[in-house]
Amino acid sequence: MTKKVHNYSAGPCILPAEVMQKAAEACIEFNGSGLSLLEMSHRSSAFVDVMEKARALVKELLHVPAGYQVLFLQGGASLGFYLSAMNFMKKDGKGAYVNTGTWAAGAIKEAKKLGKVEVLASSEDKNFSYIPKGYTIPSDADYLHLTTNNTIFGTQFHDIPSCPIPLISDMSSDIFSKTIDVSKFDLIYAGAQKNMGPAGSTVYIVKEDALGKTGRDIPSMLDLPLQISKDSMYNTPPVFPIYVAMLNLEWLKDFGGVPAIQKRNEAKAALLYGEVDRNPLFKGVVATEDRSLMNPTFVLNDEALTARWDKMWKEAGISGIAGHRSVGGYRASMYNALPLESVQVLVNCMKELEKGA
Ligand SMILES: *Cc1c(COP(=O)(O)O)cnc(C)c1O
């Protein structure tokens, strides 16, 4: 790469340079086969090995317990909204949801197409700037659905409520960022492009004996038991995104695994939030105890400084911190591959702005 860019993209996300290098090489020739990865059969042993390895790395890195299956499917988390409800909501049943913002609302919208939905709590009253707590989980719902990290608003569940019914979670933007207890969940799904790989694959981690109970006739592509029986290859899988996800998970393993990246993610978040709280020119926009380690959001106290501030961070090589249109201000997405050094560059800019103000 010629120009040093500090990539804070909210998704598709930054990936490690060595992952890009290996991915590029596989496009030219894959493992001395004389073929590009892009032109070989997904049934070839070379690709079946990639799929197996990607699934095994998910299991290893997240300590997925026995009885769970790992799948790489398509459709993004947005299909996961519907697919999860389809596989867990009984024909005359209902799903319970906590509405923590745009993506949670998307899951609610899709589930309503299948049946009854009970929204247990919502933080919409304060533009999704906190995680609702203290609601009762109805024992007659088929499942509870949570969005563990709210990519747009910058909130995150730091405690998963104990749940007497099956628990489903959209973990698109915090999977592999911190250790999790997979056994608490019946289904975890995540679009790859936030913290796992490029866009195009979606990981599903599912407790096998929680499936097959809805009484629904599920379309084949959405049918988790069918996908499990076909080892994620009911149809042609997205070979390249899965390969790059595999490379990225290998990188994470070499980094020291999830506990090691969690430590660095915590250090990055402490550095940035520390400056947001210290610097009189800035303020955070969400409840302190619910702040996301992945997508910190903040605003300038004095909007008159906007032009100067925007020029400053752009000149420092920072990319992608403009906030989502529904929140405004700034969002510094700090996915796994973002080094601490990049956060230091952003913090230095904030200090510079203060000096000149
Ligand atoms: C980005 C995002 C989605 C949407 O993902 P797609 O893969 O684009 O469908 C859903 N949920 C969360 C939490 C996200 O961050």
CSV table of C-alpha atoms and ligand atoms in Angstrom, one decimal:
chain,number,residue,atom,x,y,z
A,1,MET,CA,0.0,0.0,0.0
A,2,THR,CA,1.3,3.4,-0.9
A,3,LYS,CA,-0.6,5.8,1.4
A,4,LYS,CA,-1.0,5.2,5.1
A,5,VAL,CA,-4.7,5.2,5.8
A,6,HIS,CA,-6.2,4.8,9.3
A,7,ASN,CA,-9.3,2.9,8.3
A,8,TYR,CA,-12.3,3.4,10.6
A,9,SER,CA,-14.9,2.1,8.2
A,10,ALA,CA,-18.1,0.8,9.9
A,11,GLY,CA,-18.3,-2.0,7.3
A,12,PRO,CA,-17.0,-3.5,5.2
A,13,CYS,CA,-14.2,-3.3,7.7
A,14,ILE,CA,-10.5,-3.0,7.8
A,15,LEU,CA,-8.7,-6.3,7.4
A,16,PRO,CA,-5.0,-7.1,8.2
A,17,ALA,CA,-2.6,-6.4,5.3
A,18,GLU,CA,-1.2,-9.9,5.4
A,19,VAL,CA,-4.7,-11.3,4.9
A,20,MET,CA,-5.1,-9.0,1.8
A,21,GLN,CA,-1.8,-10.3,0.5
A,22,LYS,CA,-2.7,-13.9,0.8
A,23,ALA,CA,-6.2,-13.3,-0.6
A,24,ALA,CA,-4.7,-11.5,-3.6
A,25,GLU,CA,-2.3,-14.4,-4.2
A,26,ALA,CA,-5.1,-17.0,-4.1
A,27,CYS,CA,-6.9,-15.0,-6.9
A,28,ILE,CA,-3.9,-15.6,-9.2
A,29,GLU,CA,-3.1,-19.2,-8.1
A,30,PHE,CA,-4.3,-21.2,-5.2
A,31,ASN,CA,-1.8,-23.4,-3.3
A,32,GLY,CA,0.2,-24.4,-6.4
A,33,SER,CA,-2.8,-25.9,-8.1
A,34,GLY,CA,-2.4,-24.0,-11.4
A,35,LEU,CA,-5.9,-22.6,-10.7
A,36,SER,CA,-7.2,-19.5,-9.2
A,37,LEU,CA,-9.4,-20.0,-6.1
A,38,LEU,CA,-12.1,-18.2,-8.2
A,39,GLU,CA,-12.2,-20.8,-10.9
A,40,MET,CA,-12.1,-24.1,-9.0
A,41,SER,CA,-15.0,-26.3,-7.9
A,42,HIS,CA,-16.4,-25.8,-4.5
A,43,ARG,CA,-16.5,-29.6,-4.3
A,44,SER,CA,-12.7,-29.8,-4.9
A,45,SER,CA,-10.8,-31.1,-1.9
A,46,ALA,CA,-8.8,-27.9,-1.9
A,47,PHE,CA,-12.0,-25.8,-1.3
A,48,VAL,CA,-13.6,-28.3,1.0
A,49,ASP,CA,-10.5,-28.0,3.2
A,50,VAL,CA,-11.0,-24.2,3.3
A,51,MET,CA,-14.6,-24.6,4.4
A,52,GLU,CA,-13.7,-27.2,7.0
A,53,LYS,CA,-10.8,-25.0,8.3
A,54,ALA,CA,-13.0,-21.9,8.5
A,55,ARG,CA,-15.7,-23.8,10.5
A,56,ALA,CA,-13.0,-25.4,12.7
A,57,LEU,CA,-11.4,-22.0,13.4
A,58,VAL,CA,-14.8,-20.5,14.5
A,59,LYS,CA,-15.3,-23.4,16.9
A,60,GLU,CA,-11.8,-23.1,18.3
A,61,LEU,CA,-11.6,-19.3,18.7
A,62,LEU,CA,-15.1,-19.1,20.3
A,63,HIS,CA,-14.9,-22.4,22.3
A,64,VAL,CA,-18.1,-23.5,20.6
A,65,PRO,CA,-19.4,-26.4,22.8
A,66,ALA,CA,-20.4,-29.8,21.5
A,67,GLY,CA,-23.9,-29.9,20.1
A,68,TYR,CA,-23.5,-26.7,18.1
A,69,GLN,CA,-22.9,-26.4,14.3
A,70,VAL,CA,-21.1,-23.7,12.4
A,71,LEU,CA,-22.3,-22.7,9.0
A,72,PHE,CA,-21.2,-20.2,6.4
A,73,LEU,CA,-24.3,-19.1,4.4
A,74,GLN,CA,-25.2,-16.1,2.2
A,75,GLY,CA,-27.7,-13.2,2.4
A,76,GLY,CA,-25.9,-11.2,5.1
A,77,ALA,CA,-27.3,-10.5,8.6
A,78,SER,CA,-30.4,-9.0,6.8
A,79,LEU,CA,-31.4,-12.5,5.7
A,80,GLY,CA,-30.5,-13.7,9.1
A,81,PHE,CA,-33.3,-11.5,10.5
A,82,TYR,CA,-35.9,-13.6,8.6
A,83,LEU,CA,-34.0,-16.9,8.7
A,84,SER,CA,-33.6,-16.9,12.5
A,85,ALA,CA,-37.4,-16.3,13.0
A,86,MET,CA,-38.2,-18.9,10.4
A,87,ASN,CA,-36.2,-21.5,12.2
A,88,PHE,CA,-37.3,-20.7,15.8
A,89,MET,CA,-40.8,-19.2,15.7
A,90,LYS,CA,-43.5,-21.8,15.9
A,91,LYS,CA,-46.3,-21.7,13.4
A,92,ASP,CA,-48.7,-20.1,15.9
A,93,GLY,CA,-46.0,-18.9,18.2
A,94,LYS,CA,-44.3,-15.6,18.8
A,95,GLY,CA,-40.8,-14.0,19.0
A,96,ALA,CA,-39.6,-11.6,21.7
A,97,TYR,CA,-37.3,-8.7,20.8
A,98,VAL,CA,-35.4,-5.9,22.3
A,99,ASN,CA,-35.3,-2.9,20.0
A,100,THR,CA,-31.9,-1.3,20.3
A,101,GLY,CA,-31.8,0.5,16.9
A,102,THR,CA,-31.9,0.2,13.2
A,103,TRP,CA,-30.6,-3.5,12.9
A,104,ALA,CA,-32.8,-4.7,15.8
A,105,ALA,CA,-35.8,-2.9,14.1
A,106,GLY,CA,-34.9,-4.8,10.9
A,107,ALA,CA,-35.1,-8.1,12.7
A,108,ILE,CA,-38.4,-7.1,14.2
A,109,LYS,CA,-39.8,-6.1,10.8
A,110,GLU,CA,-38.9,-9.4,9.2
A,111,ALA,CA,-40.2,-11.5,12.1
A,112,LYS,CA,-43.5,-9.8,11.8
A,113,LYS,CA,-43.9,-11.3,8.4
A,114,LEU,CA,-43.9,-14.7,10.0
A,115,GLY,CA,-46.1,-14.2,13.1
A,116,LYS,CA,-46.5,-12.5,16.4
A,117,VAL,CA,-43.7,-10.3,17.8
A,118,GLU,CA,-43.5,-8.8,21.3
A,119,VAL,CA,-41.1,-5.9,21.7
A,120,LEU,CA,-40.1,-6.2,25.3
A,121,ALA,CA,-38.2,-3.0,25.5
A,122,SER,CA,-36.9,-0.2,23.3
A,123,SER,CA,-34.5,2.7,23.6
A,124,GLU,CA,-36.1,4.6,20.8
A,125,ASP,CA,-37.3,7.3,23.2
A,126,LYS,CA,-33.7,8.5,23.4
A,127,ASN,CA,-32.6,7.8,19.9
A,128,PHE,CA,-31.2,4.4,20.9
A,129,SER,CA,-28.5,5.9,23.1
A,130,TYR,CA,-28.8,3.2,25.8
A,131,ILE,CA,-29.4,-0.5,26.3
A,132,PRO,CA,-32.8,-1.2,27.9
A,133,LYS,CA,-32.7,-3.2,31.1
A,134,GLY,CA,-35.1,-4.7,33.7
A,135,TYR,CA,-37.7,-6.0,31.3
A,136,THR,CA,-39.4,-9.4,31.8
A,137,ILE,CA,-38.8,-12.1,29.3
A,138,PRO,CA,-42.1,-13.9,28.6
A,139,SER,CA,-41.9,-17.7,29.1
A,140,ASP,CA,-44.4,-18.3,26.4
A,141,ALA,CA,-42.3,-16.7,23.6
A,142,ASP,CA,-40.4,-19.1,21.3
A,143,TYR,CA,-37.2,-17.1,21.7
A,144,LEU,CA,-35.6,-13.8,22.6
A,145,HIS,CA,-33.7,-11.9,20.0
A,146,LEU,CA,-30.9,-9.4,20.8
A,147,THR,CA,-28.6,-7.3,18.7
A,148,THR,CA,-25.4,-7.5,20.9
A,149,ASN,CA,-23.7,-4.5,19.4
A,150,ASN,CA,-25.5,-1.6,17.8
A,151,THR,CA,-23.2,-0.6,15.0
A,152,ILE,CA,-25.0,2.6,14.1
A,153,PHE,CA,-25.7,4.1,17.5
A,154,GLY,CA,-22.6,2.8,19.3
A,155,THR,CA,-24.2,0.8,22.2
A,156,GLN,CA,-23.4,-2.7,23.2
A,157,PHE,CA,-24.8,-5.3,25.6
A,158,HIS,CA,-22.0,-5.8,28.2
A,159,ASP,CA,-24.2,-8.3,30.1
A,160,ILE,CA,-26.3,-10.8,28.4
A,161,PRO,CA,-29.5,-11.2,30.4
A,162,SER,CA,-30.1,-14.7,31.7
A,163,CYS,CA,-32.8,-16.1,29.5
A,164,PRO,CA,-35.3,-18.9,30.2
A,165,ILE,CA,-36.2,-19.3,26.5
A,166,PRO,CA,-34.0,-19.8,23.5
A,167,LEU,CA,-31.7,-16.9,22.9
A,168,ILE,CA,-30.9,-15.6,19.4
A,169,SER,CA,-28.4,-12.9,18.8
A,170,ASP,CA,-27.2,-10.8,15.8
A,171,MET,CA,-23.5,-10.4,16.6
A,172,SER,CA,-22.5,-8.9,13.2
A,173,SER,CA,-20.4,-6.2,14.6
A,174,ASP,CA,-18.9,-7.7,17.8
A,175,ILE,CA,-18.3,-11.3,17.0
A,176,PHE,CA,-14.7,-12.3,17.6
A,177,SER,CA,-14.0,-8.9,19.4
A,178,LYS,CA,-14.3,-10.4,22.9
A,179,THR,CA,-14.9,-13.7,24.6
A,180,ILE,CA,-18.4,-15.0,24.7
A,181,ASP,CA,-20.2,-17.9,26.3
A,182,VAL,CA,-21.7,-19.6,23.3
A,183,SER,CA,-23.7,-22.0,25.5
A,184,LYS,CA,-26.0,-19.1,26.5
A,185,PHE,CA,-27.2,-18.8,22.9
A,186,ASP,CA,-29.3,-21.1,20.7
A,187,LEU,CA,-28.4,-19.2,17.6
A,188,ILE,CA,-25.7,-16.6,16.8
A,189,TYR,CA,-25.5,-15.1,13.4
A,190,ALA,CA,-23.2,-12.4,11.9
A,191,GLY,CA,-22.7,-10.9,8.6
A,192,ALA,CA,-19.0,-11.3,7.9
A,193,GLN,CA,-18.0,-7.8,6.8
A,194,LYS,CA,-18.0,-6.1,10.2
A,195,ASN,CA,-15.3,-8.1,12.1
A,196,MET,CA,-14.7,-11.4,10.3
A,197,GLY,CA,-14.0,-11.0,6.7
A,198,PRO,CA,-15.2,-9.3,3.5
A,199,ALA,CA,-18.9,-9.1,2.6
A,200,GLY,CA,-20.6,-12.1,1.1
A,201,SER,CA,-20.7,-14.7,3.8
A,202,THR,CA,-22.7,-15.0,7.0
A,203,VAL,CA,-21.7,-17.2,9.9
A,204,TYR,CA,-24.4,-19.1,11.9
A,205,ILE,CA,-23.6,-20.9,15.1
A,206,VAL,CA,-26.5,-22.9,16.1
A,207,LYS,CA,-27.5,-25.4,18.8
A,208,GLU,CA,-28.6,-28.4,16.8
A,209,ASP,CA,-31.2,-29.8,19.1
A,210,ALA,CA,-33.0,-26.4,19.2
A,211,LEU,CA,-33.9,-26.8,15.6
A,212,GLY,CA,-36.8,-28.5,13.8
A,213,LYS,CA,-39.5,-27.5,16.2
A,214,THR,CA,-41.5,-24.9,14.4
A,215,GLY,CA,-43.9,-27.1,12.3
A,216,ARG,CA,-43.1,-24.8,9.3
A,217,ASP,CA,-42.2,-25.9,5.8
A,218,ILE,CA,-39.0,-23.9,5.5
A,219,PRO,CA,-37.6,-22.9,2.1
A,220,SER,CA,-34.4,-25.0,1.4
A,221,MET,CA,-32.0,-22.1,1.4
A,222,LEU,CA,-33.3,-20.9,4.8
A,223,ASP,CA,-33.5,-24.4,6.4
A,224,LEU,CA,-30.8,-24.7,9.0
A,225,PRO,CA,-31.1,-28.5,9.5
A,226,LEU,CA,-30.8,-28.9,5.7
A,227,GLN,CA,-27.8,-26.6,5.5
A,228,ILE,CA,-26.2,-28.6,8.4
A,229,SER,CA,-26.8,-31.9,6.6
A,230,LYS,CA,-25.1,-30.4,3.5
A,231,ASP,CA,-22.1,-29.0,5.4
A,232,SER,CA,-23.0,-25.4,4.3
A,233,MET,CA,-22.9,-26.5,0.6
A,234,TYR,CA,-26.5,-27.0,-0.3
A,235,ASN,CA,-25.7,-24.7,-3.2
A,236,THR,CA,-22.4,-23.1,-4.3
A,237,PRO,CA,-21.0,-21.2,-1.3
A,238,PRO,CA,-19.3,-17.8,-1.6
A,239,VAL,CA,-15.9,-19.4,-2.0
A,240,PHE,CA,-13.8,-16.2,-1.9
A,241,PRO,CA,-15.4,-14.5,1.1
A,242,ILE,CA,-15.2,-17.8,3.1
A,243,TYR,CA,-11.5,-18.1,2.2
A,244,VAL,CA,-10.7,-14.6,3.3
A,245,ALA,CA,-12.7,-15.1,6.5
A,246,MET,CA,-10.6,-18.2,7.1
A,247,LEU,CA,-7.4,-16.2,6.5
A,248,ASN,CA,-8.6,-13.6,8.9
A,249,LEU,CA,-9.5,-16.1,11.6
A,250,GLU,CA,-6.0,-17.7,11.2
A,251,TRP,CA,-4.6,-14.2,11.7
A,252,LEU,CA,-6.7,-13.8,14.8
A,253,LYS,CA,-5.4,-17.2,16.1
A,254,ASP,CA,-1.8,-16.1,15.5
A,255,PHE,CA,-2.5,-12.9,17.3
A,256,GLY,CA,-3.3,-14.9,20.4
A,257,GLY,CA,-7.0,-15.6,19.9
A,258,VAL,CA,-10.0,-13.7,21.1
A,259,PRO,CA,-8.7,-12.9,24.7
A,260,ALA,CA,-5.7,-11.2,23.2
A,261,ILE,CA,-7.7,-9.2,20.7
A,262,GLN,CA,-10.2,-8.3,23.4
A,263,LYS,CA,-7.4,-6.8,25.5
A,264,ARG,CA,-6.3,-4.7,22.5
A,265,ASN,CA,-9.9,-3.7,21.7
A,266,GLU,CA,-10.3,-2.6,25.3
A,267,ALA,CA,-7.1,-0.6,25.2
A,268,LYS,CA,-8.3,1.1,22.0
A,269,ALA,CA,-11.7,2.0,23.4
A,270,ALA,CA,-10.2,3.2,26.7
A,271,LEU,CA,-7.8,5.5,24.7
A,272,LEU,CA,-10.6,7.0,22.6
A,273,TYR,CA,-13.3,7.3,25.2
A,274,GLY,CA,-10.7,8.7,27.6
A,275,GLU,CA,-10.1,11.5,25.2
A,276,VAL,CA,-13.7,12.1,24.4
A,277,ASP,CA,-14.4,12.5,28.1
A,278,ARG,CA,-11.3,14.6,28.8
A,279,ASN,CA,-11.4,16.9,25.9
A,280,PRO,CA,-13.9,19.8,26.5
A,281,LEU,CA,-14.5,20.1,22.7
A,282,PHE,CA,-16.1,16.6,22.4
A,283,LYS,CA,-18.8,14.5,24.1
A,284,GLY,CA,-20.0,10.9,23.8
A,285,VAL,CA,-23.6,10.4,22.7
A,286,VAL,CA,-24.6,7.2,24.5
A,287,ALA,CA,-25.0,6.1,28.1
A,288,THR,CA,-21.5,5.5,29.5
A,289,GLU,CA,-22.2,2.0,30.8
A,290,ASP,CA,-23.5,0.9,27.4
A,291,ARG,CA,-20.7,2.2,25.3
A,292,SER,CA,-19.7,0.0,22.4
A,293,LEU,CA,-16.0,-1.0,22.2
A,294,MET,CA,-16.4,-1.5,18.5
A,295,ASN,CA,-18.2,1.6,17.3
A,296,PRO,CA,-17.7,4.6,19.6
A,297,THR,CA,-19.9,7.6,18.7
A,298,PHE,CA,-19.2,11.2,19.7
A,299,VAL,CA,-20.0,14.8,18.7
A,300,LEU,CA,-18.3,18.2,18.7
A,301,ASN,CA,-19.8,20.4,21.4
A,302,ASP,CA,-19.5,23.4,19.1
A,303,GLU,CA,-20.6,22.7,15.6
A,304,ALA,CA,-18.8,25.8,14.4
A,305,LEU,CA,-15.6,23.7,14.7
A,306,THR,CA,-16.8,21.1,12.2
A,307,ALA,CA,-15.0,22.3,9.1
A,308,ARG,CA,-11.7,22.7,10.9
A,309,TRP,CA,-12.0,19.3,12.6
A,310,ASP,CA,-13.0,17.5,9.5
A,311,LYS,CA,-10.0,19.0,7.6
A,312,MET,CA,-7.7,18.0,10.4
A,313,TRP,CA,-8.5,14.3,10.7
A,314,LYS,CA,-8.7,13.9,6.9
A,315,GLU,CA,-5.2,15.4,6.6
A,316,ALA,CA,-4.0,12.9,9.3
A,317,GLY,CA,-5.0,10.0,7.0
A,318,ILE,CA,-8.1,9.1,9.0
A,319,SER,CA,-10.9,7.6,6.9
A,320,GLY,CA,-14.5,6.7,7.7
A,321,ILE,CA,-15.3,8.5,11.0
A,322,ALA,CA,-18.3,10.5,9.7
A,323,GLY,CA,-21.3,9.4,11.8
A,324,HIS,CA,-24.2,7.5,10.4
A,325,ARG,CA,-26.9,9.9,9.0
A,326,SER,CA,-29.4,8.9,11.7
A,327,VAL,CA,-27.0,9.9,14.5
A,328,GLY,CA,-24.8,12.6,13.0
A,329,GLY,CA,-21.4,13.5,14.6
A,330,TYR,CA,-18.7,10.9,14.4
A,331,ARG,CA,-18.4,7.2,14.7
A,332,ALA,CA,-14.9,5.6,14.9
A,333,SER,CA,-15.4,1.9,14.2
A,334,MET,CA,-12.5,0.1,15.7
A,335,TYR,CA,-12.7,-3.5,14.5
A,336,ASN,CA,-10.1,-6.1,15.3
A,337,ALA,CA,-7.6,-5.3,12.6
A,338,LEU,CA,-7.4,-1.6,13.5
A,339,PRO,CA,-4.1,-1.0,15.4
A,340,LEU,CA,-3.8,1.0,18.6
A,341,GLU,CA,-1.5,3.3,16.6
A,342,SER,CA,-4.4,4.4,14.5
A,343,VAL,CA,-6.4,5.3,17.6
A,344,GLN,CA,-3.5,7.3,18.9
A,345,VAL,CA,-3.5,9.3,15.6
A,346,LEU,CA,-7.2,10.1,16.1
A,347,VAL,CA,-6.6,11.1,19.7
A,348,ASN,CA,-3.7,13.3,18.7
A,349,CYS,CA,-5.9,15.1,16.3
A,350,MET,CA,-8.5,15.7,19.0
A,351,LYS,CA,-5.8,17.2,21.2
A,352,GLU,CA,-4.5,19.4,18.3
A,353,LEU,CA,-8.0,20.7,17.8
A,354,GLU,CA,-8.2,21.7,21.4
A,355,LYS,CA,-4.9,23.5,21.3
A,356,GLY,CA,-6.0,25.6,18.4
A,357,ALA,CA,-9.5,26.3,19.6
B,1,LIG,C1,-24.4,-4.3,9.3
B,1,LIG,C2,-25.3,-5.0,10.2
B,1,LIG,C3,-26.4,-5.7,9.7
B,1,LIG,C4,-26.7,-5.8,8.2
B,1,LIG,O1,-25.8,-6.7,7.7
B,1,LIG,P1,-25.8,-7.2,6.2
B,1,LIG,O2,-24.8,-8.3,6.2
B,1,LIG,O3,-25.5,-6.0,5.3
B,1,LIG,O4,-27.2,-7.7,5.9
B,1,LIG,C5,-27.2,-6.3,10.6
B,1,LIG,N1,-26.9,-6.3,11.9
B,1,LIG,C6,-25.9,-5.6,12.4
B,1,LIG,C7,-25.7,-5.5,13.9
B,1,LIG,C8,-25.0,-4.9,11.6
B,1,LIG,O5,-24.0,-4.2,12.0
